[in-house]
mmCIF file of C-alpha atoms in Angstrom:
data_model
loop_
_atom_site.group_PDB
_atom_site.id
_atom_site.type_symbol
_atom_site.label_atom_id
_atom_site.label_comp_id
_atom_site.label_asym_id
_atom_site.label_seq_id
_atom_site.Cartn_x
_atom_site.Cartn_y
_atom_site.Cartn_z
ATOM 1 C CA UNK A 1 -14.876 -23.969 -132.015
ATOM 2 C CA UNK A 2 -17.165 -24.878 -134.851
ATOM 3 C CA UNK A 3 -20.860 -25.229 -134.552
ATOM 4 C CA UNK A 4 -20.797 -29.037 -134.644
ATOM 5 C CA UNK A 5 -18.521 -29.337 -131.604
ATOM 6 C CA UNK A 6 -20.668 -26.915 -129.606
ATOM 7 C CA UNK A 7 -23.730 -29.012 -130.293
ATOM 8 C CA UNK A 8 -21.923 -32.178 -129.115
ATOM 9 C CA UNK A 9 -20.835 -30.570 -125.831
ATOM 10 C CA UNK A 10 -24.307 -29.187 -125.157
ATOM 11 C CA UNK A 11 -25.849 -32.561 -125.828
ATOM 12 C CA UNK A 12 -23.457 -34.311 -123.462
ATOM 13 C CA UNK A 13 -24.176 -31.809 -120.696
ATOM 14 C CA UNK A 14 -27.895 -32.240 -121.160
ATOM 15 C CA UNK A 15 -27.489 -36.012 -120.949
ATOM 16 C CA UNK A 16 -25.639 -35.699 -117.647
ATOM 17 C CA UNK A 17 -28.331 -33.446 -116.208
ATOM 18 C CA UNK A 18 -31.066 -35.825 -117.318
ATOM 19 C CA UNK A 19 -29.144 -38.790 -115.816
ATOM 20 C CA UNK A 20 -28.786 -37.034 -112.459
ATOM 21 C CA UNK A 21 -32.483 -36.161 -112.405
ATOM 22 C CA UNK A 22 -33.441 -39.736 -113.249
ATOM 23 C CA UNK A 23 -31.139 -41.167 -110.565
ATOM 24 C CA UNK A 24 -32.554 -38.746 -107.991
ATOM 25 C CA UNK A 25 -36.077 -39.787 -108.900
ATOM 26 C CA UNK A 26 -35.613 -43.514 -109.097
ATOM 27 C CA UNK A 27 -32.598 -44.299 -106.851
ATOM 28 C CA UNK A 28 -32.946 -43.851 -102.998
ATOM 29 C CA UNK A 29 -29.970 -42.957 -100.824
ATOM 30 C CA UNK A 30 -31.364 -44.827 -97.819
ATOM 31 C CA UNK A 31 -31.589 -43.346 -94.322
ATOM 32 C CA UNK A 32 -32.000 -46.428 -92.147
ATOM 33 C CA UNK A 33 -33.980 -46.478 -88.936
ATOM 34 C CA UNK A 34 -32.910 -49.175 -86.446
ATOM 35 C CA UNK A 35 -35.025 -52.287 -86.100
ATOM 36 C CA UNK A 36 -37.417 -52.563 -83.149
ATOM 37 C CA UNK A 37 -39.057 -55.554 -81.523
ATOM 38 C CA UNK A 38 -41.935 -55.307 -84.027
ATOM 39 C CA UNK A 39 -40.356 -53.697 -87.104
ATOM 40 C CA UNK A 40 -37.248 -54.547 -89.198
ATOM 41 C CA UNK A 41 -34.662 -51.912 -90.136
ATOM 42 C CA UNK A 42 -36.589 -49.374 -92.291
ATOM 43 C CA UNK A 43 -35.599 -46.559 -94.657
ATOM 44 C CA UNK A 44 -37.179 -43.298 -93.524
ATOM 45 C CA UNK A 45 -37.285 -42.025 -97.152
ATOM 46 C CA UNK A 46 -38.610 -44.872 -99.221
ATOM 47 C CA UNK A 47 -39.939 -47.326 -96.641
ATOM 48 C CA UNK A 48 -37.734 -50.186 -97.809
ATOM 49 C CA UNK A 49 -36.970 -52.741 -95.064
ATOM 50 C CA UNK A 50 -33.948 -54.856 -94.289
ATOM 51 C CA UNK A 51 -33.660 -57.933 -92.061
ATOM 52 C CA UNK A 52 -36.145 -58.999 -89.393
ATOM 53 C CA UNK A 53 -37.678 -57.367 -86.286
ATOM 54 C CA UNK A 54 -35.795 -57.869 -83.040
ATOM 55 C CA UNK A 55 -37.038 -60.429 -80.557
ATOM 56 C CA UNK A 56 -38.685 -59.143 -77.354
ATOM 57 C CA UNK A 57 -36.577 -59.510 -74.219
ATOM 58 C CA UNK A 58 -39.271 -60.453 -71.744
ATOM 59 C CA UNK A 59 -39.041 -60.053 -67.993
ATOM 60 C CA UNK A 60 -41.534 -62.216 -66.152
ATOM 61 C CA UNK A 61 -44.287 -60.570 -64.135
ATOM 62 C CA UNK A 62 -43.748 -59.777 -60.462
ATOM 63 C CA UNK A 63 -46.038 -58.584 -57.700
ATOM 64 C CA UNK A 64 -45.406 -54.961 -58.695
ATOM 65 C CA UNK A 65 -44.938 -55.164 -62.518
ATOM 66 C CA UNK A 66 -46.605 -57.154 -65.332
ATOM 67 C CA UNK A 67 -44.558 -59.134 -67.832
ATOM 68 C CA UNK A 68 -42.696 -56.545 -69.938
ATOM 69 C CA UNK A 69 -40.080 -56.214 -72.665
ATOM 70 C CA UNK A 70 -36.784 -54.620 -71.641
ATOM 71 C CA UNK A 71 -36.248 -53.243 -75.173
ATOM 72 C CA UNK A 72 -39.545 -51.629 -76.092
ATOM 73 C CA UNK A 73 -41.463 -51.554 -72.809
ATOM 74 C CA UNK A 74 -44.419 -53.529 -74.150
ATOM 75 C CA UNK A 75 -46.403 -55.309 -71.426
ATOM 76 C CA UNK A 76 -48.473 -58.483 -71.358
ATOM 77 C CA UNK A 77 -50.983 -59.520 -68.741
ATOM 78 C CA UNK A 78 -51.013 -58.167 -65.182
ATOM 79 C CA UNK A 79 -48.988 -58.423 -62.013
ATOM 80 C CA UNK A 80 -48.925 -61.698 -60.103
ATOM 81 C CA UNK A 81 -50.238 -62.193 -56.581
ATOM 82 C CA UNK A 82 -47.919 -62.131 -53.590
ATOM 83 C CA UNK A 83 -46.570 -65.472 -52.439
ATOM 84 C CA UNK A 84 -46.512 -65.095 -48.696
ATOM 85 C CA UNK A 85 -44.205 -66.811 -46.240
ATOM 86 C CA UNK A 86 -45.868 -66.726 -42.847
ATOM 87 C CA UNK A 87 -44.358 -64.755 -39.971
ATOM 88 C CA UNK A 88 -42.064 -66.459 -37.483
ATOM 89 C CA UNK A 89 -40.769 -65.438 -34.080
ATOM 90 C CA UNK A 90 -38.040 -63.321 -35.668
ATOM 91 C CA UNK A 91 -39.252 -62.504 -39.205
ATOM 92 C CA UNK A 92 -42.413 -60.755 -40.399
ATOM 93 C CA UNK A 93 -44.798 -62.170 -43.039
ATOM 94 C CA UNK A 94 -42.808 -61.781 -46.282
ATOM 95 C CA UNK A 95 -43.498 -62.196 -50.007
ATOM 96 C CA UNK A 96 -40.954 -64.626 -51.480
ATOM 97 C CA UNK A 97 -41.324 -62.995 -54.918
ATOM 98 C CA UNK A 98 -40.856 -59.288 -54.231
ATOM 99 C CA UNK A 99 -39.718 -59.199 -50.619
ATOM 100 C CA UNK A 100 -42.615 -57.029 -49.394
ATOM 101 C CA UNK A 101 -43.179 -57.260 -45.638
ATOM 102 C CA UNK A 102 -46.581 -57.386 -43.958
ATOM 103 C CA UNK A 103 -46.829 -56.765 -40.230
ATOM 104 C CA UNK A 104 -44.239 -57.582 -37.572
ATOM 105 C CA UNK A 105 -42.431 -60.730 -36.361
ATOM 106 C CA UNK A 106 -44.460 -62.765 -33.884
ATOM 107 C CA UNK A 107 -41.824 -62.550 -31.175
ATOM 108 C CA UNK A 108 -40.691 -65.428 -29.011
ATOM 109 C CA UNK A 109 -43.263 -67.138 -26.780
ATOM 110 C CA UNK A 110 -41.213 -67.562 -23.610
ATOM 111 C CA UNK A 111 -42.862 -68.385 -20.286
ATOM 112 C CA UNK A 112 -39.898 -67.390 -18.134
ATOM 113 C CA UNK A 113 -37.034 -65.101 -19.071
ATOM 114 C CA UNK A 114 -33.674 -65.110 -17.274
ATOM 115 C CA UNK A 115 -31.634 -61.895 -17.302
ATOM 116 C CA UNK A 116 -28.102 -62.755 -18.479
ATOM 117 C CA UNK A 117 -26.794 -59.196 -18.753
ATOM 118 C CA UNK A 118 -28.025 -56.256 -16.728
ATOM 119 C CA UNK A 119 -29.084 -53.189 -18.676
ATOM 120 C CA UNK A 120 -27.921 -49.621 -18.025
ATOM 121 C CA UNK A 121 -28.253 -46.204 -19.623
ATOM 122 C CA UNK A 122 -25.082 -46.813 -21.632
ATOM 123 C CA UNK A 123 -25.593 -50.420 -22.778
ATOM 124 C CA UNK A 124 -28.434 -52.787 -23.600
ATOM 125 C CA UNK A 125 -29.009 -55.782 -21.398
ATOM 126 C CA UNK A 126 -29.892 -59.309 -22.457
ATOM 127 C CA UNK A 127 -32.284 -62.045 -21.385
ATOM 128 C CA UNK A 128 -32.546 -65.714 -22.342
ATOM 129 C CA UNK A 129 -35.309 -68.308 -22.387
ATOM 130 C CA UNK A 130 -36.945 -71.230 -24.227
ATOM 131 C CA UNK A 131 -39.491 -70.400 -26.947
ATOM 132 C CA UNK A 132 -42.604 -72.567 -26.934
ATOM 133 C CA UNK A 133 -43.407 -71.520 -30.509
ATOM 134 C CA UNK A 134 -40.132 -72.213 -32.372
ATOM 135 C CA UNK A 135 -38.878 -74.771 -29.833
ATOM 136 C CA UNK A 136 -35.467 -73.121 -29.511
ATOM 137 C CA UNK A 137 -33.351 -71.476 -26.844
ATOM 138 C CA UNK A 138 -33.352 -67.770 -27.602
ATOM 139 C CA UNK A 139 -31.930 -64.492 -26.417
ATOM 140 C CA UNK A 140 -33.407 -61.027 -26.571
ATOM 141 C CA UNK A 141 -31.984 -57.533 -26.017
ATOM 142 C CA UNK A 142 -33.288 -55.427 -23.143
ATOM 143 C CA UNK A 143 -33.600 -51.728 -23.977
ATOM 144 C CA UNK A 144 -31.246 -49.223 -22.356
ATOM 145 C CA UNK A 145 -32.439 -47.399 -19.272
ATOM 146 C CA UNK A 146 -33.200 -43.678 -19.647
ATOM 147 C CA UNK A 147 -30.406 -41.229 -18.833
ATOM 148 C CA UNK A 148 -30.444 -39.236 -15.596
ATOM 149 C CA UNK A 149 -29.994 -35.650 -16.749
ATOM 150 C CA UNK A 150 -27.885 -33.060 -14.952
ATOM 151 C CA UNK A 151 -28.292 -29.297 -15.080
ATOM 152 C CA UNK A 152 -26.372 -27.405 -17.754
ATOM 153 C CA UNK A 153 -22.631 -27.520 -17.005
ATOM 154 C CA UNK A 154 -19.545 -26.140 -18.751
ATOM 155 C CA UNK A 155 -17.661 -28.896 -20.612
ATOM 156 C CA UNK A 156 -15.400 -26.565 -22.622
ATOM 157 C CA UNK A 157 -14.727 -23.087 -21.301
ATOM 158 C CA UNK A 158 -14.697 -19.958 -23.428
ATOM 159 C CA UNK A 159 -11.342 -18.360 -24.261
ATOM 160 C CA UNK A 160 -10.462 -14.653 -24.313
ATOM 161 C CA UNK A 161 -8.011 -14.060 -27.170
ATOM 162 C CA UNK A 162 -5.156 -11.545 -27.280
ATOM 163 C CA UNK A 163 -7.336 -9.042 -29.175
ATOM 164 C CA UNK A 164 -9.981 -9.231 -26.392
ATOM 165 C CA UNK A 165 -12.452 -11.181 -28.519
ATOM 166 C CA UNK A 166 -14.105 -14.307 -27.136
ATOM 167 C CA UNK A 167 -13.994 -17.804 -28.625
ATOM 168 C CA UNK A 168 -17.187 -19.538 -27.342
ATOM 169 C CA UNK A 169 -17.047 -22.705 -25.293
ATOM 170 C CA UNK A 170 -19.658 -25.438 -24.803
ATOM 171 C CA UNK A 171 -22.242 -26.232 -22.142
ATOM 172 C CA UNK A 172 -23.898 -29.633 -21.900
ATOM 173 C CA UNK A 173 -26.534 -31.589 -20.058
ATOM 174 C CA UNK A 174 -24.811 -34.855 -19.127
ATOM 175 C CA UNK A 175 -26.011 -38.125 -17.668
ATOM 176 C CA UNK A 176 -25.077 -38.263 -13.993
ATOM 177 C CA UNK A 177 -24.703 -42.046 -14.255
ATOM 178 C CA UNK A 178 -22.649 -42.631 -17.433
ATOM 179 C CA UNK A 179 -21.463 -39.039 -18.111
ATOM 180 C CA UNK A 180 -22.713 -39.093 -21.713
ATOM 181 C CA UNK A 181 -23.476 -35.664 -23.175
ATOM 182 C CA UNK A 182 -27.210 -35.568 -23.911
ATOM 183 C CA UNK A 183 -27.623 -31.978 -25.123
ATOM 184 C CA UNK A 184 -25.068 -29.264 -25.952
ATOM 185 C CA UNK A 185 -25.171 -25.543 -26.617
ATOM 186 C CA UNK A 186 -22.757 -22.650 -27.173
ATOM 187 C CA UNK A 187 -21.415 -20.983 -24.044
ATOM 188 C CA UNK A 188 -19.947 -17.474 -24.110
ATOM 189 C CA UNK A 189 -19.902 -14.090 -22.357
ATOM 190 C CA UNK A 190 -20.022 -10.452 -23.410
ATOM 191 C CA UNK A 191 -17.030 -8.629 -21.981
ATOM 192 C CA UNK A 192 -17.359 -5.188 -20.438
ATOM 193 C CA UNK A 193 -15.006 -2.437 -21.564
ATOM 194 C CA UNK A 194 -12.995 -2.873 -18.336
ATOM 195 C CA UNK A 195 -12.668 -6.637 -18.947
ATOM 196 C CA UNK A 196 -11.548 -6.101 -22.542
ATOM 197 C CA UNK A 197 -8.850 -3.684 -21.408
ATOM 198 C CA UNK A 198 -7.810 -6.053 -18.631
ATOM 199 C CA UNK A 199 -7.432 -8.830 -21.237
ATOM 200 C CA UNK A 200 -5.270 -6.630 -23.471
ATOM 201 C CA UNK A 201 -3.134 -5.715 -20.459
ATOM 202 C CA UNK A 202 -2.902 -9.341 -19.283
ATOM 203 C CA UNK A 203 -1.353 -10.558 -22.542
ATOM 204 C CA UNK A 204 1.127 -7.682 -22.466
ATOM 205 C CA UNK A 205 2.043 -8.094 -18.784
ATOM 206 C CA UNK A 206 2.450 -11.880 -18.821
ATOM 207 C CA UNK A 207 5.063 -11.586 -21.547
ATOM 208 C CA UNK A 208 6.966 -9.107 -19.374
ATOM 209 C CA UNK A 209 6.619 -10.818 -15.991
ATOM 210 C CA UNK A 210 6.420 -14.499 -17.048
ATOM 211 C CA UNK A 211 4.522 -15.113 -13.825
ATOM 212 C CA UNK A 212 1.804 -17.495 -12.631
ATOM 213 C CA UNK A 213 -1.947 -16.798 -12.909
ATOM 214 C CA UNK A 214 -2.541 -15.648 -9.299
ATOM 215 C CA UNK A 215 0.353 -13.157 -9.368
ATOM 216 C CA UNK A 216 -0.831 -11.827 -12.725
ATOM 217 C CA UNK A 217 -4.407 -11.348 -11.483
ATOM 218 C CA UNK A 218 -3.854 -9.910 -8.010
ATOM 219 C CA UNK A 219 -0.394 -8.313 -8.015
ATOM 220 C CA UNK A 220 -0.112 -7.104 -11.614
ATOM 221 C CA UNK A 221 -3.607 -6.393 -12.980
ATOM 222 C CA UNK A 222 -5.371 -5.507 -9.724
ATOM 223 C CA UNK A 223 -2.577 -3.840 -7.662
ATOM 224 C CA UNK A 224 -0.219 -2.400 -10.303
ATOM 225 C CA UNK A 225 -2.677 -1.703 -13.166
ATOM 226 C CA UNK A 226 -5.634 -0.912 -10.871
ATOM 227 C CA UNK A 227 -8.246 -3.108 -12.608
ATOM 228 C CA UNK A 228 -11.150 -4.394 -10.460
ATOM 229 C CA UNK A 229 -10.194 -7.687 -8.793
ATOM 230 C CA UNK A 230 -13.210 -9.517 -10.264
ATOM 231 C CA UNK A 231 -12.321 -8.394 -13.791
ATOM 232 C CA UNK A 232 -8.698 -9.399 -13.272
ATOM 233 C CA UNK A 233 -9.696 -12.857 -11.968
ATOM 234 C CA UNK A 234 -12.148 -13.474 -14.843
ATOM 235 C CA UNK A 235 -9.654 -12.445 -17.511
ATOM 236 C CA UNK A 236 -6.727 -14.485 -16.129
ATOM 237 C CA UNK A 237 -8.978 -17.564 -15.806
ATOM 238 C CA UNK A 238 -9.840 -17.419 -19.515
ATOM 239 C CA UNK A 239 -6.835 -16.074 -21.438
ATOM 240 C CA UNK A 240 -4.996 -18.403 -23.798
ATOM 241 C CA UNK A 241 -1.726 -18.764 -21.848
ATOM 242 C CA UNK A 242 0.314 -21.917 -21.213
ATOM 243 C CA UNK A 243 1.229 -21.484 -17.510
ATOM 244 C CA UNK A 244 3.601 -24.471 -17.580
ATOM 245 C CA UNK A 245 5.508 -22.739 -20.357
ATOM 246 C CA UNK A 246 5.592 -19.475 -18.368
ATOM 247 C CA UNK A 247 7.118 -21.363 -15.415
ATOM 248 C CA UNK A 248 9.919 -22.707 -17.607
ATOM 249 C CA UNK A 249 10.578 -19.276 -19.122
ATOM 250 C CA UNK A 250 10.729 -17.700 -15.646
ATOM 251 C CA UNK A 251 13.133 -20.380 -14.340
ATOM 252 C CA UNK A 252 15.465 -19.987 -17.318
ATOM 253 C CA UNK A 253 15.519 -16.182 -16.887
ATOM 254 C CA UNK A 254 16.247 -16.296 -13.142
ATOM 255 C CA UNK A 255 18.235 -19.503 -12.578
ATOM 256 C CA UNK A 256 21.668 -17.975 -13.165
ATOM 257 C CA UNK A 257 23.339 -17.530 -9.779
ATOM 258 C CA UNK A 258 20.240 -18.772 -7.924
ATOM 259 C CA UNK A 259 20.098 -21.732 -5.553
ATOM 260 C CA UNK A 260 17.379 -24.343 -5.967
ATOM 261 C CA UNK A 261 15.738 -23.200 -2.734
ATOM 262 C CA UNK A 262 15.986 -19.547 -3.697
ATOM 263 C CA UNK A 263 14.549 -20.137 -7.189
ATOM 264 C CA UNK A 264 11.771 -22.264 -5.700
ATOM 265 C CA UNK A 265 10.839 -19.540 -3.212
ATOM 266 C CA UNK A 266 10.875 -16.904 -5.953
ATOM 267 C CA UNK A 267 8.622 -18.977 -8.219
ATOM 268 C CA UNK A 268 6.188 -19.565 -5.361
ATOM 269 C CA UNK A 269 6.024 -15.825 -4.839
ATOM 270 C CA UNK A 270 5.288 -15.275 -8.530
ATOM 271 C CA UNK A 271 2.265 -17.560 -8.426
ATOM 272 C CA UNK A 272 3.447 -20.938 -9.767
ATOM 273 C CA UNK A 273 2.204 -24.193 -8.238
ATOM 274 C CA UNK A 274 4.460 -27.016 -7.028
ATOM 275 C CA UNK A 275 4.011 -29.124 -10.147
ATOM 276 C CA UNK A 276 4.969 -26.225 -12.415
ATOM 277 C CA UNK A 277 7.961 -25.403 -10.211
ATOM 278 C CA UNK A 278 9.253 -29.011 -10.198
ATOM 279 C CA UNK A 279 8.964 -29.234 -13.972
ATOM 280 C CA UNK A 280 10.707 -25.885 -14.500
ATOM 281 C CA UNK A 281 13.557 -26.768 -12.096
ATOM 282 C CA UNK A 282 14.231 -29.974 -14.068
ATOM 283 C CA UNK A 283 14.352 -27.909 -17.268
ATOM 284 C CA UNK A 284 17.137 -25.722 -15.862
ATOM 285 C CA UNK A 285 19.113 -28.631 -14.428
ATOM 286 C CA UNK A 286 18.091 -28.804 -10.759
#
């Protein structure tokens, strides 16, 4: 390349560089900031503006807030005074602007009330009369009576499981009038080693004998297994066994070749009550 061409190329490159520098100096690539209520859209670099400021969106003053703009938060003036609506028999003094309440309702001015529904500890009563203040017939609730509390009583018994652990039950203080539970608490026992072993034996024996609770306690656990009678009684009273189901199982096992009277007598001996026996006999076809 000859010298003349080199000079032309260098000159062109220099012109481009100079043009870029000039554009950078004198031409702004705007970075616009959004308009506000008091300022139009504005370039952060050069300060040039576009359009007009936004209009305030005013919310009128209330008892708790002055007049203010929803967009920018600007305020004007102060709060307004409450506009009170006087209390009536059934409504308290109330501000009609903000809803603030001052005091209590006046209550009906009745000279003579008539009880129209008696009150109890489980339900409010009601009385009726004529109000001298509002000049209307009116009714008013009568508060419930207080509950009459019992001593603590078992409402859900504890259960001894097949691994000799105890699932707690519930005790409650109940109302002796309406039977509502007023207070409750957990109810459980700590088994002795003898009682735990009796429970383990009870679950094993009942599956072998398929007997009733009395036979299991006295004849099996106490007489055959030699557990103390009190431990046997406690365990049998609290194990998780369906005695109706045991009656049916027993009847099915022993009904073959047995008369109704003979099966009934046998089931009585093994500790089932009359209701359980009747149900089991129906199951096996008697």
